[in-house]
Structure formats: C-alpha cells, structure tokens
PDB file of N, CA and C in Angstrom:
ATOM      1  N   THR A 816     115.193  80.859  82.259  1.00 65.00           N
ATOM      2  CA  THR A 816     114.384  81.465  80.990  1.00 65.00           C
ATOM      3  C   THR A 816     113.179  81.143  81.581  1.00 65.00           C
ATOM      4  N   VAL A 817     112.158  82.022  80.788  1.00 77.00           N
ATOM      5  CA  VAL A 817     110.764  82.378  80.875  1.00 77.00           C
ATOM      6  C   VAL A 817     110.341  81.304  79.537  1.00 77.00           C
ATOM      7  N   PRO A 818     109.337  80.598  79.732  1.00 86.00           N
ATOM      8  CA  PRO A 818     108.343  80.178  78.724  1.00 86.00           C
ATOM      9  C   PRO A 818     108.270  80.954  77.557  1.00 86.00           C
ATOM     10  N   ASN A 819     108.493  80.643  76.215  1.00 89.00           N
ATOM     11  CA  ASN A 819     108.009  81.402  75.146  1.00 89.00           C
ATOM     12  C   ASN A 819     107.092  82.276  75.424  1.00 89.00           C
ATOM     13  N   GLU A 820     105.373  81.009  75.994  1.00 94.00           N
ATOM     14  CA  GLU A 820     104.439  81.706  75.747  1.00 94.00           C
ATOM     15  C   GLU A 820     103.886  82.740  77.106  1.00 94.00           C
ATOM     16  N   THR A 821     104.854  82.692  77.601  1.00 95.00           N
ATOM     17  CA  THR A 821     104.800  84.289  79.013  1.00 95.00           C
ATOM     18  C   THR A 821     104.649  85.396  78.335  1.00 95.00           C
ATOM     19  N   ILE A 822     104.210  86.459  79.029  1.00 96.00           N
ATOM     20  CA  ILE A 822     103.723  87.870  79.425  1.00 96.00           C
ATOM     21  C   ILE A 822     104.791  88.357  80.172  1.00 96.00           C
ATOM     22  N   VAL A 823     105.670  89.535  79.924  1.00 96.00           N
ATOM     23  CA  VAL A 823     106.319  89.650  81.303  1.00 96.00           C
ATOM     24  C   VAL A 823     105.810  91.140  81.070  1.00 96.00           C
ATOM     25  N   VAL A 824     105.975  91.474  82.145  1.00 96.00           N
ATOM     26  CA  VAL A 824     105.831  93.499  82.502  1.00 96.00           C
ATOM     27  C   VAL A 824     106.598  93.336  83.517  1.00 96.00           C
ATOM     28  N   ASP A 825     107.838  94.399  83.332  1.00 96.00           N
ATOM     29  CA  ASP A 825     108.545  94.672  84.178  1.00 96.00           C
ATOM     30  C   ASP A 825     108.581  95.999  84.901  1.00 96.00           C
ATOM     31  N   PHE A 826     108.025  96.406  85.811  1.00 93.00           N
ATOM     32  CA  PHE A 826     107.795  97.563  86.846  1.00 93.00           C
ATOM     33  C   PHE A 826     109.206  98.414  87.592  1.00 93.00           C
ATOM     34  N   GLY A 827     109.401  99.121  87.123  1.00 92.00           N
ATOM     35  CA  GLY A 827     110.602  99.976  87.557  1.00 92.00           C
ATOM     36  C   GLY A 827     111.711  99.737  86.714  1.00 92.00           C
ATOM     37  N   THR A 828     111.416  99.706  85.608  1.00 95.00           N
ATOM     38  CA  THR A 828     112.447  98.744  84.143  1.00 95.00           C
ATOM     39  C   THR A 828     113.863  99.358  84.371  1.00 95.00           C
ATOM     40  N   TRP A 829     114.280 100.327  84.703  1.00 94.00           N
ATOM     41  CA  TRP A 829     115.648 100.901  85.193  1.00 94.00           C
ATOM     42  C   TRP A 829     116.024 101.046  83.205  1.00 94.00           C
ATOM     43  N   ILE A 830     117.038 100.628  82.927  1.00 96.00           N
ATOM     44  CA  ILE A 830     117.766 101.347  81.982  1.00 96.00           C
ATOM     45  C   ILE A 830     117.177  99.693  81.392  1.00 96.00           C
ATOM     46  N   GLY A 831     116.634  99.010  81.355  1.00 96.00           N
ATOM     47  CA  GLY A 831     116.129  97.918  80.581  1.00 96.00           C
ATOM     48  C   GLY A 831     116.649  96.282  80.703  1.00 96.00           C
ATOM     49  N   PRO A 832     118.357  96.013  81.019  1.00 96.00           N
ATOM     50  CA  PRO A 832     118.594  94.974  81.220  1.00 96.00           C
ATOM     51  C   PRO A 832     117.523  93.465  81.659  1.00 96.00           C
ATOM     52  N   THR A 833     117.062  93.195  82.174  1.00 95.00           N
ATOM     53  CA  THR A 833     115.803  92.240  82.827  1.00 95.00           C
ATOM     54  C   THR A 833     115.041  92.708  81.385  1.00 95.00           C
ATOM     55  N   LEU A 834     113.992  93.655  81.308  1.00 96.00           N
ATOM     56  CA  LEU A 834     112.977  93.687  79.931  1.00 96.00           C
ATOM     57  C   LEU A 834     113.795  93.027  78.766  1.00 96.00           C
ATOM     58  N   LEU A 835     114.923  93.541  78.518  1.00 97.00           N
ATOM     59  CA  LEU A 835     115.339  92.901  76.777  1.00 97.00           C
ATOM     60  C   LEU A 835     116.237  90.965  77.292  1.00 97.00           C
ATOM     61  N   PHE A 836     116.636  90.874  78.411  1.00 95.00           N
ATOM     62  CA  PHE A 836     116.794  89.442  78.612  1.00 95.00           C
ATOM     63  C   PHE A 836     115.052  89.005  78.848  1.00 95.00           C
ATOM     64  N   HIS A 837     114.605  89.516  79.089  1.00 94.00           N
ATOM     65  CA  HIS A 837     112.648  88.377  79.515  1.00 94.00           C
ATOM     66  C   HIS A 837     112.328  88.143  77.225  1.00 94.00           C
ATOM     67  N   GLY A 838     112.623  89.995  77.061  1.00 94.00           N
ATOM     68  CA  GLY A 838     112.257  89.856  75.418  1.00 94.00           C
ATOM     69  C   GLY A 838     112.935  89.290  74.364  1.00 94.00           C
ATOM     70  N   SER A 839     113.879  88.418  74.810  1.00 93.00           N
ATOM     71  CA  SER A 839     115.190  87.797  74.084  1.00 93.00           C
ATOM     72  C   SER A 839     114.439  86.130  74.414  1.00 93.00           C
ATOM     73  N   PHE A 840     113.200  85.748  75.140  1.00 91.00           N
ATOM     74  CA  PHE A 840     112.730  84.525  75.698  1.00 91.00           C
ATOM     75  C   PHE A 840     110.815  84.745  75.749  1.00 91.00           C
ATOM     76  N   SER A 841     110.145  86.067  75.762  1.00 95.00           N
ATOM     77  CA  SER A 841     108.712  85.599  75.786  1.00 95.00           C
ATOM     78  C   SER A 841     107.807  85.873  74.573  1.00 95.00           C
ATOM     79  N   ARG A 842     106.944  85.868  75.213  1.00 96.00           N
ATOM     80  CA  ARG A 842     106.155  86.107  74.149  1.00 96.00           C
ATOM     81  C   ARG A 842     105.899  87.793  73.545  1.00 96.00           C
ATOM     82  N   ARG A 843     105.815  88.121  74.741  1.00 97.00           N
ATOM     83  CA  ARG A 843     105.838  89.860  74.715  1.00 97.00           C
ATOM     84  C   ARG A 843     106.799  89.851  76.445  1.00 97.00           C
ATOM     85  N   SER A 844     107.465  91.781  76.186  1.00 97.00           N
ATOM     86  CA  SER A 844     107.874  92.180  77.212  1.00 97.00           C
ATOM     87  C   SER A 844     107.622  93.836  77.191  1.00 97.00           C
ATOM     88  N   PHE A 845     106.899  93.855  78.693  1.00 97.00           N
ATOM     89  CA  PHE A 845     106.517  95.411  78.777  1.00 97.00           C
ATOM     90  C   PHE A 845     107.198  95.936  79.416  1.00 97.00           C
ATOM     91  N   GLY A 846     107.564  96.964  79.906  1.00 97.00           N
ATOM     92  CA  GLY A 846     108.803  97.771  80.817  1.00 97.00           C
ATOM     93  C   GLY A 846     107.922  98.727  80.691  1.00 97.00           C
ATOM     94  N   ILE A 847     107.996  98.764  82.462  1.00 96.00           N
ATOM     95  CA  ILE A 847     107.536 100.834  82.919  1.00 96.00           C
ATOM     96  C   ILE A 847     108.539 101.031  83.702  1.00 96.00           C
ATOM     97  N   GLU A 848     109.018 102.416  83.283  1.00 94.00           N
ATOM     98  CA  GLU A 848     109.664 103.409  84.507  1.00 94.00           C
ATOM     99  C   GLU A 848     109.283 104.693  84.333  1.00 94.00           C
ATOM    100  N   ALA A 849     109.260 104.882  85.460  1.00 89.00           N
ATOM    101  CA  ALA A 849     108.987 106.465  86.208  1.00 89.00           C
ATOM    102  C   ALA A 849     110.047 107.247  85.592  1.00 89.00           C
ATOM    103  N   ASP A 850     111.070 107.077  86.219  1.00 89.00           N
ATOM    104  CA  ASP A 850     113.038 107.649  85.982  1.00 89.00           C
ATOM    105  C   ASP A 850     112.612 108.421  84.859  1.00 89.00           C
ATOM    106  N   PRO A 851     113.131 109.702  84.034  1.00 91.00           N
ATOM    107  CA  PRO A 851     112.547 110.151  82.738  1.00 91.00           C
ATOM    108  C   PRO A 851     114.485 110.150  82.576  1.00 91.00           C
ATOM    109  N   VAL A 852     115.498 109.906  83.284  1.00 92.00           N
ATOM    110  CA  VAL A 852     116.824 109.177  82.486  1.00 92.00           C
ATOM    111  C   VAL A 852     116.868 108.016  82.610  1.00 92.00           C
ATOM    112  N   ALA A 853     116.370 107.212  83.700  1.00 93.00           N
ATOM    113  CA  ALA A 853     116.472 105.734  83.397  1.00 93.00           C
ATOM    114  C   ALA A 853     115.364 105.343  82.165  1.00 93.00           C
ATOM    115  N   TYR A 854     114.773 106.045  81.765  1.00 95.00           N
ATOM    116  CA  TYR A 854     113.718 106.055  80.932  1.00 95.00           C
ATOM    117  C   TYR A 854     114.198 105.822  79.866  1.00 95.00           C
ATOM    118  N   ALA A 855     115.278 107.339  79.555  1.00 96.00           N
ATOM    119  CA  ALA A 855     115.367 107.268  78.301  1.00 96.00           C
ATOM    120  C   ALA A 855     116.467 106.596  77.709  1.00 96.00           C
ATOM    121  N   VAL A 856     117.084 105.764  78.404  1.00 96.00           N
ATOM    122  CA  VAL A 856     118.140 105.330  78.081  1.00 96.00           C
ATOM    123  C   VAL A 856     117.686 104.006  78.040  1.00 96.00           C
ATOM    124  N   ALA A 857     117.074 103.122  78.948  1.00 97.00           N
ATOM    125  CA  ALA A 857     115.872 101.868  78.261  1.00 97.00           C
ATOM    126  C   ALA A 857     115.532 102.226  77.364  1.00 97.00           C
ATOM    127  N   GLU A 858     114.704 102.994  77.225  1.00 97.00           N
ATOM    128  CA  GLU A 858     114.039 103.226  75.245  1.00 97.00           C
ATOM    129  C   GLU A 858     115.190 103.118  74.237  1.00 97.00           C
ATOM    130  N   TYR A 859     115.863 103.801  74.350  1.00 98.00           N
ATOM    131  CA  TYR A 859     117.197 104.208  73.888  1.00 98.00           C
ATOM    132  C   TYR A 859     117.886 102.187  73.559  1.00 98.00           C
ATOM    133  N   ASN A 860     118.136 101.174  74.726  1.00 97.00           N
ATOM    134  CA  ASN A 860     118.152 100.478  74.537  1.00 97.00           C
ATOM    135  C   ASN A 860     117.435  99.422  73.683  1.00 97.00           C
ATOM    136  N   VAL A 861     116.504  99.599  74.140  1.00 98.00           N
ATOM    137  CA  VAL A 861     115.335  98.710  73.213  1.00 98.00           C
ATOM    138  C   VAL A 861     115.465  98.940  71.389  1.00 98.00           C
ATOM    139  N   GLU A 862     115.354 100.093  71.436  1.00 97.00           N
ATOM    140  CA  GLU A 862     115.564 100.761  69.933  1.00 97.00           C
ATOM    141  C   GLU A 862     117.077 100.049  69.095  1.00 97.00           C
ATOM    142  N   LEU A 863     117.843 100.014  69.628  1.00 97.00           N
ATOM    143  CA  LEU A 863     118.887  99.111  69.636  1.00 97.00           C
ATOM    144  C   LEU A 863     118.873  97.579  69.516  1.00 97.00           C
ATOM    145  N   ASN A 864     117.869  97.411  69.728  1.00 97.00           N
ATOM    146  CA  ASN A 864     117.918  95.606  70.032  1.00 97.00           C
ATOM    147  C   ASN A 864     116.728  95.222  68.772  1.00 97.00           C
ATOM    148  N   ARG A 865     116.026  96.443  68.459  1.00 96.00           N
ATOM    149  CA  ARG A 865     114.993  96.577  67.909  1.00 96.00           C
ATOM    150  C   ARG A 865     114.904  95.285  66.650  1.00 96.00           C
ATOM    151  N   ASN A 866     116.249  95.407  65.593  1.00 97.00           N
ATOM    152  CA  ASN A 866     116.767  94.381  64.856  1.00 97.00           C
ATOM    153  C   ASN A 866     117.261  93.256  65.200  1.00 97.00           C
ATOM    154  N   LYS A 867     116.816  92.335  66.030  1.00 96.00           N
ATOM    155  CA  LYS A 867     116.662  91.327  66.602  1.00 96.00           C
ATOM    156  C   LYS A 867     115.771  90.680  66.665  1.00 96.00           C
ATOM    157  N   THR A 868     115.243  89.513  66.058  1.00 95.00           N
ATOM    158  CA  THR A 868     114.265  88.443  65.721  1.00 95.00           C
ATOM    159  C   THR A 868     113.465  88.367  66.704  1.00 95.00           C
ATOM    160  N   TRP A 869     113.963  88.615  68.410  1.00 95.00           N
ATOM    161  CA  TRP A 869     112.412  89.459  69.195  1.00 95.00           C
ATOM    162  C   TRP A 869     112.605  90.850  69.679  1.00 95.00           C
ATOM    163  N   GLY A 870     113.280  91.885  69.154  1.00 95.00           N
ATOM    164  CA  GLY A 870     113.308  93.593  68.996  1.00 95.00           C
ATOM    165  C   GLY A 870     111.955  94.032  69.147  1.00 95.00           C
ATOM    166  N   GLY A 871     110.934  93.726  68.078  1.00 96.00           N
ATOM    167  CA  GLY A 871     109.466  94.010  67.890  1.00 96.00           C
ATOM    168  C   GLY A 871     108.323  93.154  69.409  1.00 96.00           C
ATOM    169  N   ARG A 872     108.598  92.400  69.958  1.00 96.00           N
ATOM    170  CA  ARG A 872     108.447  92.026  71.014  1.00 96.00           C
ATOM    171  C   ARG A 872     108.240  92.987  72.490  1.00 96.00           C
ATOM    172  N   VAL A 873     108.944  93.797  72.068  1.00 97.00           N
ATOM    173  CA  VAL A 873     109.898  94.429  73.667  1.00 97.00           C
ATOM    174  C   VAL A 873     109.100  96.275  73.657  1.00 97.00           C
ATOM    175  N   SER A 874     108.756  96.729  74.564  1.00 97.00           N
ATOM    176  CA  SER A 874     108.098  97.922  74.793  1.00 97.00           C
ATOM    177  C   SER A 874     108.864  98.499  76.258  1.00 97.00           C
ATOM    178  N   VAL A 875     108.952  99.699  75.772  1.00 97.00           N
ATOM    179  CA  VAL A 875     108.986 100.260  77.122  1.00 97.00           C
ATOM    180  C   VAL A 875     108.224 101.587  77.306  1.00 97.00           C
ATOM    181  N   ASP A 876     107.431 101.704  78.414  1.00 96.00           N
ATOM    182  CA  ASP A 876     106.818 103.226  78.383  1.00 96.00           C
ATOM    183  C   ASP A 876     106.641 103.813  80.338  1.00 96.00           C
ATOM    184  N   PRO A 877     106.776 105.447  80.083  1.00 94.00           N
ATOM    185  CA  PRO A 877     106.929 106.026  81.172  1.00 94.00           C
ATOM    186  C   PRO A 877     105.907 106.047  82.424  1.00 94.00           C
ATOM    187  N   GLY A 878     105.575 106.090  83.189  1.00 86.00           N
ATOM    188  CA  GLY A 878     105.014 106.379  83.852  1.00 86.00           C
ATOM    189  C   GLY A 878     105.425 105.173  85.174  1.00 86.00           C
ATOM    190  N   CYS A 879     103.758 105.354  86.040  1.00 80.00           N
ATOM    191  CA  CYS A 879     104.495 104.721  87.275  1.00 80.00           C
ATOM    192  C   CYS A 879     102.707 104.490  87.635  1.00 80.00           C
ATOM    193  N   ILE A 880     102.539 102.929  88.209  1.00 78.00           N
ATOM    194  CA  ILE A 880     101.325 102.552  88.251  1.00 78.00           C
ATOM    195  C   ILE A 880     101.039 102.988  89.863  1.00 78.00           C
ATOM    196  N   ALA A 881      99.569 102.956  90.224  1.00 75.00           N
ATOM    197  CA  ALA A 881      98.930 104.053  91.629  1.00 75.00           C
ATOM    198  C   ALA A 881      98.376 103.170  91.934  1.00 75.00           C
ATOM    199  N   ARG A 882      97.796 102.726  93.081  1.00 78.00           N
ATOM    200  CA  ARG A 882      96.062 103.177  93.682  1.00 78.00           C
ATOM    201  C   ARG A 882      95.567 103.828  93.222  1.00 78.00           C
ATOM    202  N   PRO A 883      94.238 103.981  92.884  1.00 79.00           N
ATOM    203  CA  PRO A 883      93.516 104.659  92.351  1.00 79.00           C
ATOM    204  C   PRO A 883      93.410 106.162  93.287  1.00 79.00           C
ATOM    205  N   GLU A 884      93.267 105.899  94.392  1.00 82.00           N
ATOM    206  CA  GLU A 884      93.946 106.963  95.495  1.00 82.00           C
ATOM    207  C   GLU A 884      94.470 107.477  95.698  1.00 82.00           C
ATOM    208  N   ASP A 885      96.098 107.021  95.560  1.00 77.00           N
ATOM    209  CA  ASP A 885      97.416 107.674  95.582  1.00 77.00           C
ATOM    210  C   ASP A 885      97.511 108.111  94.148  1.00 77.00           C
ATOM    211  N   VAL A 886      96.536 107.805  93.119  1.00 77.00           N
ATOM    212  CA  VAL A 886      96.767 109.057  92.133  1.00 77.00           C
ATOM    213  C   VAL A 886      97.182 110.716  91.839  1.00 77.00           C
ATOM    214  N   GLY A 887      98.409 110.893  91.186  1.00 77.00           N
ATOM    215  CA  GLY A 887      98.211 111.822  90.962  1.00 77.00           C
ATOM    216  C   GLY A 887     100.383 112.341  90.990  1.00 77.00           C
ATOM    217  N   MET A 888     101.071 113.451  91.314  1.00 72.00           N
ATOM    218  CA  MET A 888     101.625 113.746  91.284  1.00 72.00           C
ATOM    219  C   MET A 888     102.529 113.731  92.275  1.00 72.00           C
ATOM    220  N   THR A 889     103.901 113.193  92.544  1.00 68.00           N
ATOM    221  CA  THR A 889     104.980 113.243  93.222  1.00 68.00           C
ATOM    222  C   THR A 889     106.213 113.480  92.858  1.00 68.00           C
ATOM    223  N   ARG A 890     106.900 113.638  94.142  1.00 69.00           N
ATOM    224  CA  ARG A 890     108.710 114.259  93.707  1.00 69.00           C
ATOM    225  C   ARG A 890     109.171 112.961  93.787  1.00 69.00           C
ATOM    226  N   MET A 891     109.963 112.272  92.797  1.00 62.00           N
ATOM    227  CA  MET A 891     110.764 111.275  93.029  1.00 62.00           C
ATOM    228  C   MET A 891     112.377 111.647  93.813  1.00 62.00           C
ATOM    229  N   LYS A 892     111.959 110.528  94.771  1.00 63.00           N
ATOM    230  CA  LYS A 892     113.303 110.795  95.651  1.00 63.00           C
ATOM    231  C   LYS A 892     113.862 109.725  95.905  1.00 63.00           C
ATOM    232  N   ALA A 893     115.768 109.336  96.117  1.00 62.00           N
ATOM    233  CA  ALA A 893     115.836 108.207  96.552  1.00 62.00           C
ATOM    234  C   ALA A 893     117.341 108.529  96.790  1.00 62.00           C
ATOM    235  N   GLY A 894     117.441 109.467  97.509  1.00 63.00           N
ATOM    236  CA  GLY A 894     119.391 109.717  97.480  1.00 63.00           C
ATOM    237  C   GLY A 894     119.864 109.581  96.472  1.00 63.00           C
ATOM    238  N   GLY A 895     119.614 109.784  95.572  1.00 65.00           N
ATOM    239  CA  GLY A 895     120.651 110.075  94.131  1.00 65.00           C
ATOM    240  C   GLY A 895     120.614 111.010  93.152  1.00 65.00           C
ATOM    241  N   GLN A 896     120.907 110.620  92.241  1.00 69.00           N
ATOM    242  CA  GLN A 896     120.789 110.989  90.698  1.00 69.00           C
ATOM    243  C   GLN A 896     119.759 110.590  89.963  1.00 69.00           C
ATOM    244  N   PRO A 897     118.807 111.352  88.856  1.00 70.00           N
ATOM    245  CA  PRO A 897     118.564 110.551  88.029  1.00 70.00           C
ATOM    246  C   PRO A 897     118.570 109.470  86.899  1.00 70.00           C
ATOM    247  N   GLY A 898     118.112 108.397  87.234  1.00 72.00           N
ATOM    248  CA  GLY A 898     118.543 107.879  86.293  1.00 72.00           C
ATOM    249  C   GLY A 898     119.240 106.396  86.930  1.00 72.00           C
ATOM    250  N   LYS A 899     119.991 106.266  87.879  1.00 69.00           N
ATOM    251  CA  LYS A 899     120.492 105.680  88.692  1.00 69.00           C
ATOM    252  C   LYS A 899     119.731 104.503  89.448  1.00 69.00           C
ATOM    253  N   SER A 900     120.791 103.505  89.269  1.00 65.00           N
ATOM    254  CA  SER A 900     119.390 102.456  90.141  1.00 65.00           C
ATOM    255  C   SER A 900     118.573 102.483  91.244  1.00 65.00           C
ATOM    256  N   MET A 901     118.775 103.407  92.534  1.00 59.00           N
ATOM    257  CA  MET A 901     118.101 103.898  93.776  1.00 59.00           C
ATOM    258  C   MET A 901     117.191 104.782  93.221  1.00 59.00           C
ATOM    259  N   SER A 902     117.432 105.495  92.067  1.00 53.00           N
ATOM    260  CA  SER A 902     116.374 106.778  91.529  1.00 53.00           C
ATOM    261  C   SER A 902     115.040 106.493  92.039  1.00 53.00           C
TER     262      SER A 902
END
C-alpha cells in the first residue's frame, strides 16, 4: 500500500488497475494514457468507481509526456492492436 498522503501519477495507466488500486489508498491518483482505446476503458473504470469513498480522488487523462524537443505527433506502434497492454 501507499501512505494516504501520497500523490500517485501513473504514466501509461492502460485500463486503470494500478490507478484504481493506488487511488483507494492515496491522497490523489492521476492516470495518463496515450492509447485512445485503453484510455476509454480506463475512463469507464474510473467512472464505475466514482461512488466509492475514494472515487473522487482518482482521475485519468489522455495524453503522453515528452521532452520539449520531442513534442509532436507520432504513430503508436507496438505490434499489437489498440487497447492491448503492449500498445
């Protein structure tokens, strides 16, 4: 578990299992997911848990983090279909 004063940022949150687990213990839990299919499922899972006592402390956002010199568009490719854990 994580101490309840911890703020968690989950990069590549996929469909949200780690995000939701930490959200139930931490002060806040933020997820970031670039794959639009996985993001949609993560967003749905966050909403399913909104009624929990900790549900308001969890959020997920679409996007990616990059160095300023690397900002731009890129094609996601991992050899799998969108939404899979390796996409």
